[in-house]
Amino acid sequence: MEIPENPPSTADRSLAPLVAPVINVSSPASGLAGTTVTLTGSGFTGVTAVTFGGTPASSFTVVSATRITAVAPAGSGTVQIVVTTTGGTSNGIGFTYTVATPVIASVAPNQGPVAGGNTVTLTGSAFTGATAVRFGTTAAAFTIVSATQVTATAPAGAGTVGVTITTPGGTSNAVSYTYVSAPALTSVTPNQGPLAGGNTVTLTGTNLTAATAVTFGGAPAGSFTVVSATQITATPPAAPAGPVAVVVTTPGGSTPGDVFYYYLTAPVLTGVSPASGPTAGGNTVILTGTGLVTATAVHFGATAATFTVVSDVQINAVAPAGAAGSTALTVVTPGGTSNAVPYAYAAAPGLTAIAPNQGPLAGGTIVTLTGSNLTGATAVLFGSTPAAFTAVSDTQLTATAPPGPAGPVSVTATTPGGTTPALPFTRLSPPGI
């Protein structure tokens, strides 16, 4: 019997043939990228790769010769999962990628003007491929920044609406967005203050809730507090002298600017007319000077007077009652207190005698009036007719009786302190022949 030149060795006779793997089941058969898929089959020994449509799995684990777990990589549509071992490549088994429904976690800002036009940022997940952003039922222009962020331009609207985003995965949850009416200012009180700022100013208007900024001439207020939908208190910042615009900004927009004045110097008084008046007060006094437009007070001595600002150079004040004698008249503004100008309270005048108390119709009689507090007399009247007169002293005036009809007439003297009670003077007709 011939012996083969190269008989097979014992070791060769013991080698088993290599068998390609087989996939019987994949579970689940669909899902998102990142889904863990369990493959059941055979021949999973010596696995070198698991692919999804040719893309390597994010990771895989060989559990046994009949089971593998693999994490689906990014992909789309339906792909074939294939296992490769040292024995070969398996059959393919289908896996379908699903698309996640988008989710909005936040909308910022969540308020805006009814006119729209502001930029709103949507943050969440699964925004890739977004096809629409809506504010309520109104479509908005938008830009996809990333899978987790979209910016949209709010359309015009009213009230509170739900913001949604639509992608191939569906339509997201709705997140509230509120349209806010535009704010307005009706007054700024006081409307002036020192250059250093720091005084408290009350802003009155409408739709002031949720104010985000208060500015004076473009500079932020030192601080501000929203008291109500119609009122804000604010502290002006420092600024140069002159008028500035006060602006309140809310989610609904910005107010037109109301004027606030910054003043450097104290007001200056240059004149007062009349310079005296009755102790009872009530007469109108005209103050002239500079820097008066922002006046907050007018004082006669320590007594405050009611007043009207006519212009930066004139104030009309109603003199309060005061004691006879001179007092200091001053004006107060946010820039300080003016220089003092003298104002005299004059006691009410009186007449006790008139001599002679008769005269001809043609007038011309020199009459001596005796009384009290006659200094500064401004008029002597015979009835309603002014007479020429001379102030002799605080207790005596001489006057020239004017012509007039026969009969008695009332004679009065007027001073800064008022008008005297009347004394009678009689005009006599010439005697007949």
Coordinates of C-alpha atoms in Angstrom, one line a residue:
M1 CA 0.0 0.0 0.0
E2 CA 1.4 3.3 -1.0
I3 CA 1.8 6.0 1.5
P4 CA 0.8 9.5 0.3
E5 CA 3.7 11.8 0.1
N6 CA 2.0 14.4 2.3
P7 CA -0.7 12.9 4.4
P8 CA -2.9 15.3 6.3
S9 CA -1.8 16.1 9.8
T10 CA -3.9 15.4 12.8
A11 CA -4.2 19.2 13.4
D12 CA -5.5 19.9 9.9
R13 CA -8.2 17.2 10.3
S14 CA -9.4 19.0 13.5
L15 CA -10.1 22.5 11.9
A16 CA -13.8 23.4 11.5
P17 CA -14.9 25.4 8.4
L18 CA -15.6 29.2 9.0
V19 CA -19.3 30.1 8.8
A20 CA -20.7 33.5 7.8
P21 CA -23.0 35.1 10.5
V22 CA -26.8 35.1 10.1
I23 CA -29.2 37.7 11.5
N24 CA -32.6 36.4 12.2
V25 CA -34.3 39.3 14.2
S26 CA -33.5 42.9 15.0
S27 CA -35.4 44.6 17.9
P28 CA -36.6 47.2 17.7
A29 CA -36.9 47.4 13.9
S30 CA -37.1 51.3 13.9
G31 CA -36.0 54.2 16.1
L32 CA -34.0 57.3 16.3
A33 CA -30.2 57.6 16.0
G34 CA -28.8 56.4 19.3
T35 CA -31.4 53.6 19.7
T36 CA -29.9 50.4 21.1
V37 CA -30.8 47.5 18.7
T38 CA -30.6 43.8 19.7
L39 CA -29.6 41.4 16.9
T40 CA -30.4 37.7 17.3
G41 CA -29.0 35.1 15.0
S42 CA -25.9 32.8 14.7
G43 CA -22.2 32.9 13.9
F44 CA -21.6 36.0 15.9
T45 CA -18.1 34.8 17.0
G46 CA -15.2 37.0 15.9
V47 CA -17.4 40.0 15.1
T48 CA -15.3 42.8 13.5
A49 CA -18.0 45.2 12.5
V50 CA -21.7 46.1 12.7
T51 CA -23.0 48.6 10.1
F52 CA -26.3 50.4 9.5
G53 CA -26.6 51.1 5.8
G54 CA -22.8 51.0 5.5
T55 CA -22.3 53.3 8.5
P56 CA -20.5 51.7 11.5
A57 CA -22.7 51.4 14.6
S58 CA -21.8 54.0 17.2
S59 CA -20.9 51.0 19.4
F60 CA -21.7 47.3 19.6
T61 CA -21.3 44.5 22.2
V62 CA -21.1 40.8 21.4
V63 CA -23.2 39.3 24.1
S64 CA -22.9 35.7 22.8
A65 CA -22.5 33.8 19.6
T66 CA -26.2 34.3 19.0
R67 CA -26.8 37.9 20.3
I68 CA -25.3 41.4 19.7
T69 CA -26.4 44.8 20.9
A70 CA -25.6 47.8 18.7
V71 CA -26.2 51.5 18.9
A72 CA -27.7 53.0 15.8
P73 CA -25.6 55.8 14.3
A74 CA -27.0 58.9 12.6
G75 CA -29.0 58.1 9.5
S76 CA -32.4 58.4 7.8
G77 CA -34.9 56.3 6.0
T78 CA -34.7 52.4 6.0
V79 CA -31.2 50.9 6.0
Q80 CA -29.8 47.4 6.2
I81 CA -28.0 46.2 9.4
V82 CA -25.1 43.9 8.5
V83 CA -22.7 42.0 10.8
T84 CA -19.2 41.1 9.7
T85 CA -17.1 38.4 11.3
T86 CA -13.9 36.6 10.4
G87 CA -16.2 34.0 8.8
G88 CA -17.8 36.6 6.4
T89 CA -20.7 39.0 6.2
S90 CA -24.2 38.4 7.3
N91 CA -27.4 39.0 5.5
G92 CA -29.0 42.4 5.9
I93 CA -32.0 43.1 8.1
G94 CA -34.0 46.3 7.8
F95 CA -33.9 49.2 10.3
T96 CA -36.1 52.3 9.8
Y97 CA -35.0 55.7 11.2
T98 CA -37.8 57.7 12.7
V99 CA -37.8 61.5 13.2
A100 CA -38.2 62.9 16.7
T101 CA -41.1 65.3 17.4
P102 CA -39.7 68.8 18.2
V103 CA -40.0 70.0 21.7
I104 CA -39.8 73.7 22.7
A105 CA -38.4 74.2 26.2
S106 CA -38.4 78.0 26.2
V107 CA -39.3 81.1 24.2
A108 CA -37.2 84.3 25.0
P109 CA -38.4 86.9 25.3
N110 CA -41.9 85.6 26.0
Q111 CA -43.5 89.1 25.5
G112 CA -43.4 91.6 22.7
P113 CA -45.2 94.5 21.0
V114 CA -48.5 94.1 19.2
A115 CA -46.8 95.4 16.1
G116 CA -44.4 92.4 16.1
G117 CA -41.0 92.7 14.4
N118 CA -38.9 91.7 17.5
T119 CA -36.6 88.7 17.4
V120 CA -37.6 85.7 19.6
T121 CA -35.3 82.7 20.3
L122 CA -36.9 79.2 20.6
T123 CA -34.8 76.7 22.5
G124 CA -35.5 73.0 22.7
S125 CA -34.8 69.8 20.7
A126 CA -35.3 68.1 17.3
F127 CA -35.5 71.4 15.4
T128 CA -33.6 70.1 12.4
G129 CA -35.5 70.4 9.2
A130 CA -38.1 72.8 10.6
T131 CA -40.6 73.9 8.1
A132 CA -42.7 76.4 10.1
V133 CA -42.9 78.5 13.2
R134 CA -46.2 79.9 14.2
F135 CA -47.4 82.4 16.8
G136 CA -50.9 81.2 17.3
T137 CA -52.1 80.5 13.7
T138 CA -49.8 83.2 12.2
A139 CA -46.7 82.0 10.4
A140 CA -43.4 83.7 11.3
A141 CA -40.2 84.2 9.4
F142 CA -37.5 82.1 11.1
T143 CA -33.9 80.9 10.9
I144 CA -32.6 77.4 12.1
V145 CA -29.5 78.1 14.2
S146 CA -29.0 74.4 15.3
A147 CA -31.0 71.3 16.2
T148 CA -31.7 73.0 19.6
Q149 CA -32.2 76.6 18.6
V150 CA -34.4 78.6 16.1
T151 CA -34.8 82.4 15.9
A152 CA -38.1 83.8 14.7
T153 CA -39.4 87.3 13.9
A154 CA -42.7 87.8 15.8
P155 CA -45.6 88.7 13.6
A156 CA -48.2 91.3 14.7
G157 CA -50.8 90.0 17.1
A158 CA -52.8 90.5 20.3
G159 CA -53.2 88.8 23.6
T160 CA -51.5 85.5 24.6
V161 CA -50.8 82.9 21.9
G162 CA -49.0 79.6 21.6
V163 CA -45.7 79.4 19.8
T164 CA -45.1 76.1 17.9
I165 CA -42.5 74.7 15.5
T166 CA -43.2 72.1 12.8
T167 CA -40.6 69.7 11.5
P168 CA -40.8 66.4 9.5
G169 CA -41.2 64.8 12.9
G170 CA -44.4 66.7 13.7
T171 CA -45.5 69.8 15.5
S172 CA -44.1 70.7 18.9
N173 CA -45.8 71.6 22.1
A174 CA -47.1 75.3 22.4
V175 CA -45.3 77.8 24.6
S176 CA -47.1 81.0 25.6
Y177 CA -46.1 84.3 24.1
T178 CA -47.9 87.5 25.1
Y179 CA -48.5 90.6 23.0
V180 CA -48.1 93.8 25.0
S181 CA -49.6 97.2 24.2
A182 CA -47.2 100.1 23.6
P183 CA -46.5 102.2 26.7
A184 CA -47.1 105.9 26.9
L185 CA -46.1 108.7 29.3
T186 CA -48.5 111.5 30.3
S187 CA -46.4 113.4 32.9
V188 CA -43.0 113.6 34.5
T189 CA -43.1 115.0 38.1
P190 CA -41.1 117.0 38.9
N191 CA -39.9 117.7 35.4
Q192 CA -36.6 119.1 36.5
G193 CA -33.7 118.3 38.8
P194 CA -30.0 119.0 39.7
L195 CA -27.1 118.1 37.5
A196 CA -26.0 115.5 40.0
G197 CA -29.3 113.6 39.6
G198 CA -30.5 111.5 42.4
N199 CA -33.9 113.2 43.0
T200 CA -37.0 111.0 42.8
V201 CA -39.2 111.5 39.7
T202 CA -42.7 110.0 39.2
L203 CA -43.5 108.9 35.7
T204 CA -47.3 108.6 35.0
G205 CA -48.7 107.0 31.9
T206 CA -50.2 103.7 30.6
N207 CA -49.0 100.2 29.9
L208 CA -45.9 100.6 32.1
T209 CA -46.1 97.1 33.6
A210 CA -42.9 95.0 33.1
A211 CA -40.8 98.1 32.2
T212 CA -37.3 96.9 31.3
A213 CA -35.6 100.3 31.1
V214 CA -36.0 104.0 32.0
T215 CA -33.5 106.4 30.3
F216 CA -32.9 110.2 30.7
G217 CA -31.3 111.5 27.5
G218 CA -30.3 108.0 26.6
A219 CA -28.6 107.3 29.9
P220 CA -30.1 104.6 32.2
A221 CA -31.9 105.9 35.3
G222 CA -29.9 105.3 38.5
S223 CA -32.8 103.1 39.6
F224 CA -36.5 102.7 38.9
T225 CA -39.5 100.9 40.4
V226 CA -42.7 99.9 38.6
V227 CA -45.4 100.9 41.0
S228 CA -48.3 100.0 38.8
A229 CA -49.4 99.8 35.2
T230 CA -49.7 103.6 35.3
Q231 CA -46.8 104.7 37.5
I232 CA -43.0 104.3 37.8
T233 CA -40.7 106.1 40.2
A234 CA -37.2 106.7 38.8
T235 CA -33.9 108.3 39.9
P236 CA -32.3 110.5 37.2
P237 CA -28.6 110.0 36.5
A238 CA -26.1 112.9 36.5
A239 CA -26.2 115.0 33.3
P240 CA -25.2 118.4 31.8
A241 CA -27.6 121.3 32.1
G242 CA -30.5 121.4 29.6
P243 CA -33.5 119.4 28.6
V244 CA -33.4 115.6 27.9
A245 CA -36.0 113.1 26.8
V246 CA -37.3 110.6 29.4
V247 CA -38.1 107.2 27.7
V248 CA -39.7 104.1 29.3
T249 CA -39.2 100.8 27.5
T250 CA -41.4 97.7 28.0
P251 CA -41.9 94.5 26.0
G252 CA -44.6 96.5 24.2
G253 CA -42.1 99.1 22.9
S254 CA -40.7 102.5 24.0
T255 CA -42.6 105.7 24.9
P256 CA -42.2 109.0 23.1
G257 CA -39.8 111.1 25.1
D258 CA -41.2 113.5 27.7
V259 CA -38.9 116.4 28.7
F260 CA -36.9 116.6 31.9
Y261 CA -34.7 119.6 32.7
Y262 CA -31.3 119.6 34.3
Y263 CA -30.3 122.9 35.8
L264 CA -26.8 124.0 37.1
T265 CA -27.4 127.3 38.8
A266 CA -29.8 128.8 41.3
P267 CA -32.4 131.2 39.9
V268 CA -31.7 135.0 40.0
L269 CA -34.3 137.6 40.8
T270 CA -33.8 141.1 39.3
G271 CA -37.1 142.8 40.0
V272 CA -40.4 142.6 41.8
S273 CA -43.5 144.7 41.0
P274 CA -45.1 146.1 43.0
A275 CA -42.5 146.0 45.7
S276 CA -45.1 146.4 48.4
G277 CA -48.7 145.4 49.2
P278 CA -51.3 145.1 51.9
T279 CA -50.8 143.0 55.0
A280 CA -53.9 141.0 54.0
G281 CA -52.1 139.8 50.9
G282 CA -54.1 138.7 47.8
N283 CA -52.5 141.1 45.4
T284 CA -50.5 139.8 42.3
V285 CA -46.8 140.4 42.4
I286 CA -44.7 140.0 39.2
L287 CA -41.2 138.6 39.7
T288 CA -38.6 138.9 37.0
G289 CA -35.2 137.3 36.7
T290 CA -33.5 134.2 35.1
G291 CA -33.7 130.5 35.6
L292 CA -37.3 130.7 36.8
V293 CA -39.0 128.1 34.6
T294 CA -38.4 125.2 36.9
A295 CA -39.6 127.0 40.1
T296 CA -41.0 124.7 42.8
A297 CA -41.7 127.4 45.4
V298 CA -42.0 131.2 45.9
H299 CA -41.6 132.4 49.5
F300 CA -42.5 135.7 51.1
G301 CA -40.3 135.5 54.1
A302 CA -41.0 131.9 55.4
T303 CA -44.5 131.9 53.9
A304 CA -45.2 130.0 50.7
A305 CA -47.2 131.7 48.0
T306 CA -49.3 130.4 45.1
F307 CA -47.6 131.2 41.8
T308 CA -47.7 130.7 38.0
V309 CA -44.6 130.3 35.9
V310 CA -45.0 132.6 32.9
S311 CA -41.6 131.9 31.4
D312 CA -38.0 131.4 32.3
V313 CA -37.8 135.1 33.2
Q314 CA -41.2 135.8 34.8
I315 CA -43.3 134.4 37.6
N316 CA -46.7 135.8 38.8
A317 CA -47.2 135.2 42.5
V318 CA -50.2 135.9 44.8
A319 CA -48.8 137.6 48.0
P320 CA -49.8 135.8 51.2
A321 CA -50.9 137.7 54.3
G322 CA -48.0 139.1 56.3
A323 CA -47.0 141.4 59.1
A324 CA -46.4 145.1 58.3
G325 CA -42.7 145.7 57.4
S326 CA -40.2 144.4 54.9
T327 CA -39.7 140.7 54.1
A328 CA -37.4 138.7 51.8
L329 CA -39.0 137.4 48.6
T330 CA -37.2 134.3 47.1
V331 CA -37.8 131.6 44.4
V332 CA -36.7 128.0 44.8
T333 CA -35.9 125.7 41.9
P334 CA -34.0 122.3 41.7
G335 CA -30.9 124.4 41.0
G336 CA -31.2 126.1 44.4
T337 CA -32.7 129.2 46.1
S338 CA -32.5 132.7 44.5
N339 CA -31.2 135.8 45.9
A340 CA -33.7 137.7 48.1
V341 CA -35.4 140.9 47.0
P342 CA -37.3 143.1 49.5
Y343 CA -41.0 143.2 49.6
A344 CA -42.8 145.5 52.0
Y345 CA -46.1 144.8 53.7
A346 CA -47.9 148.1 54.3
A347 CA -50.4 148.6 57.0
A348 CA -53.9 149.6 55.8
P349 CA -54.2 153.4 55.6
G350 CA -56.9 155.5 57.3
L351 CA -58.3 159.0 57.1
T352 CA -59.5 160.9 60.1
A353 CA -60.1 164.4 58.8
I354 CA -60.4 166.5 55.6
A355 CA -60.0 170.2 55.7
P356 CA -61.6 172.1 54.3
N357 CA -64.4 169.8 53.5
Q358 CA -66.1 172.1 51.0
G359 CA -65.1 173.9 47.8
P360 CA -66.4 175.3 44.5
L361 CA -67.6 173.4 41.6
A362 CA -64.6 174.6 39.6
G363 CA -62.3 172.8 41.9
G364 CA -58.8 174.1 42.8
T365 CA -59.2 174.0 46.5
I366 CA -56.2 172.8 48.4
V367 CA -57.4 170.1 50.8
T368 CA -55.4 168.6 53.7
L369 CA -56.1 164.9 54.4
T370 CA -55.1 163.7 57.9
G371 CA -54.9 160.0 58.8
S372 CA -52.4 157.1 59.3
N373 CA -50.1 154.9 57.2
L374 CA -50.3 157.3 54.3
T375 CA -46.6 156.9 53.2
G376 CA -46.3 155.6 49.7
A377 CA -49.7 156.9 48.7
T378 CA -50.4 156.1 45.0
A379 CA -53.7 157.9 44.5
V380 CA -56.2 160.4 46.0
L381 CA -59.7 160.2 44.5
F382 CA -62.7 162.5 44.7
G383 CA -65.4 160.1 43.8
S384 CA -63.8 158.3 40.8
T385 CA -61.8 161.4 39.7
P386 CA -58.0 161.4 40.5
A387 CA -56.7 164.5 42.2
A388 CA -53.2 165.9 42.2
F389 CA -51.6 165.3 45.6
T390 CA -48.5 165.6 47.7
A391 CA -47.4 163.2 50.5
V392 CA -46.4 165.4 53.4
S393 CA -45.8 162.7 56.0
D394 CA -47.1 159.3 57.1
T395 CA -50.1 161.1 58.6
Q396 CA -50.8 163.9 56.1
L397 CA -51.5 164.4 52.4
T398 CA -52.4 167.6 50.5
A399 CA -54.6 167.3 47.4
T400 CA -56.1 169.7 44.9
A401 CA -59.8 169.1 44.6
P402 CA -60.8 168.5 40.9
P403 CA -63.9 170.2 39.4
G404 CA -67.2 168.4 39.6
P405 CA -70.9 168.7 40.1
A406 CA -72.5 170.2 43.1
G407 CA -73.0 168.0 46.1
P408 CA -71.0 165.6 48.3
V409 CA -68.3 163.3 46.9
S410 CA -66.3 160.6 48.7
V411 CA -62.6 161.2 49.1
T412 CA -60.2 158.3 49.5
A413 CA -56.5 157.7 49.5
T414 CA -54.8 154.6 48.2
T415 CA -51.4 153.2 49.4
P416 CA -49.7 149.9 48.9
G417 CA -51.5 148.9 52.1
G418 CA -54.9 149.4 50.5
T419 CA -57.6 152.1 50.2
T420 CA -58.8 154.3 53.1
P421 CA -62.4 154.5 54.2
A422 CA -64.0 157.6 52.5
L423 CA -64.5 161.1 53.9
P424 CA -67.1 163.5 52.4
F425 CA -66.1 166.6 50.5
T426 CA -69.0 168.9 49.2
R427 CA -68.9 171.0 46.1
L428 CA -70.9 174.2 46.4
S429 CA -72.7 176.1 43.7
P430 CA -71.8 179.8 43.6
P431 CA -74.3 182.1 45.4
G432 CA -77.1 183.7 43.3
I433 CA -77.7 187.4 43.0

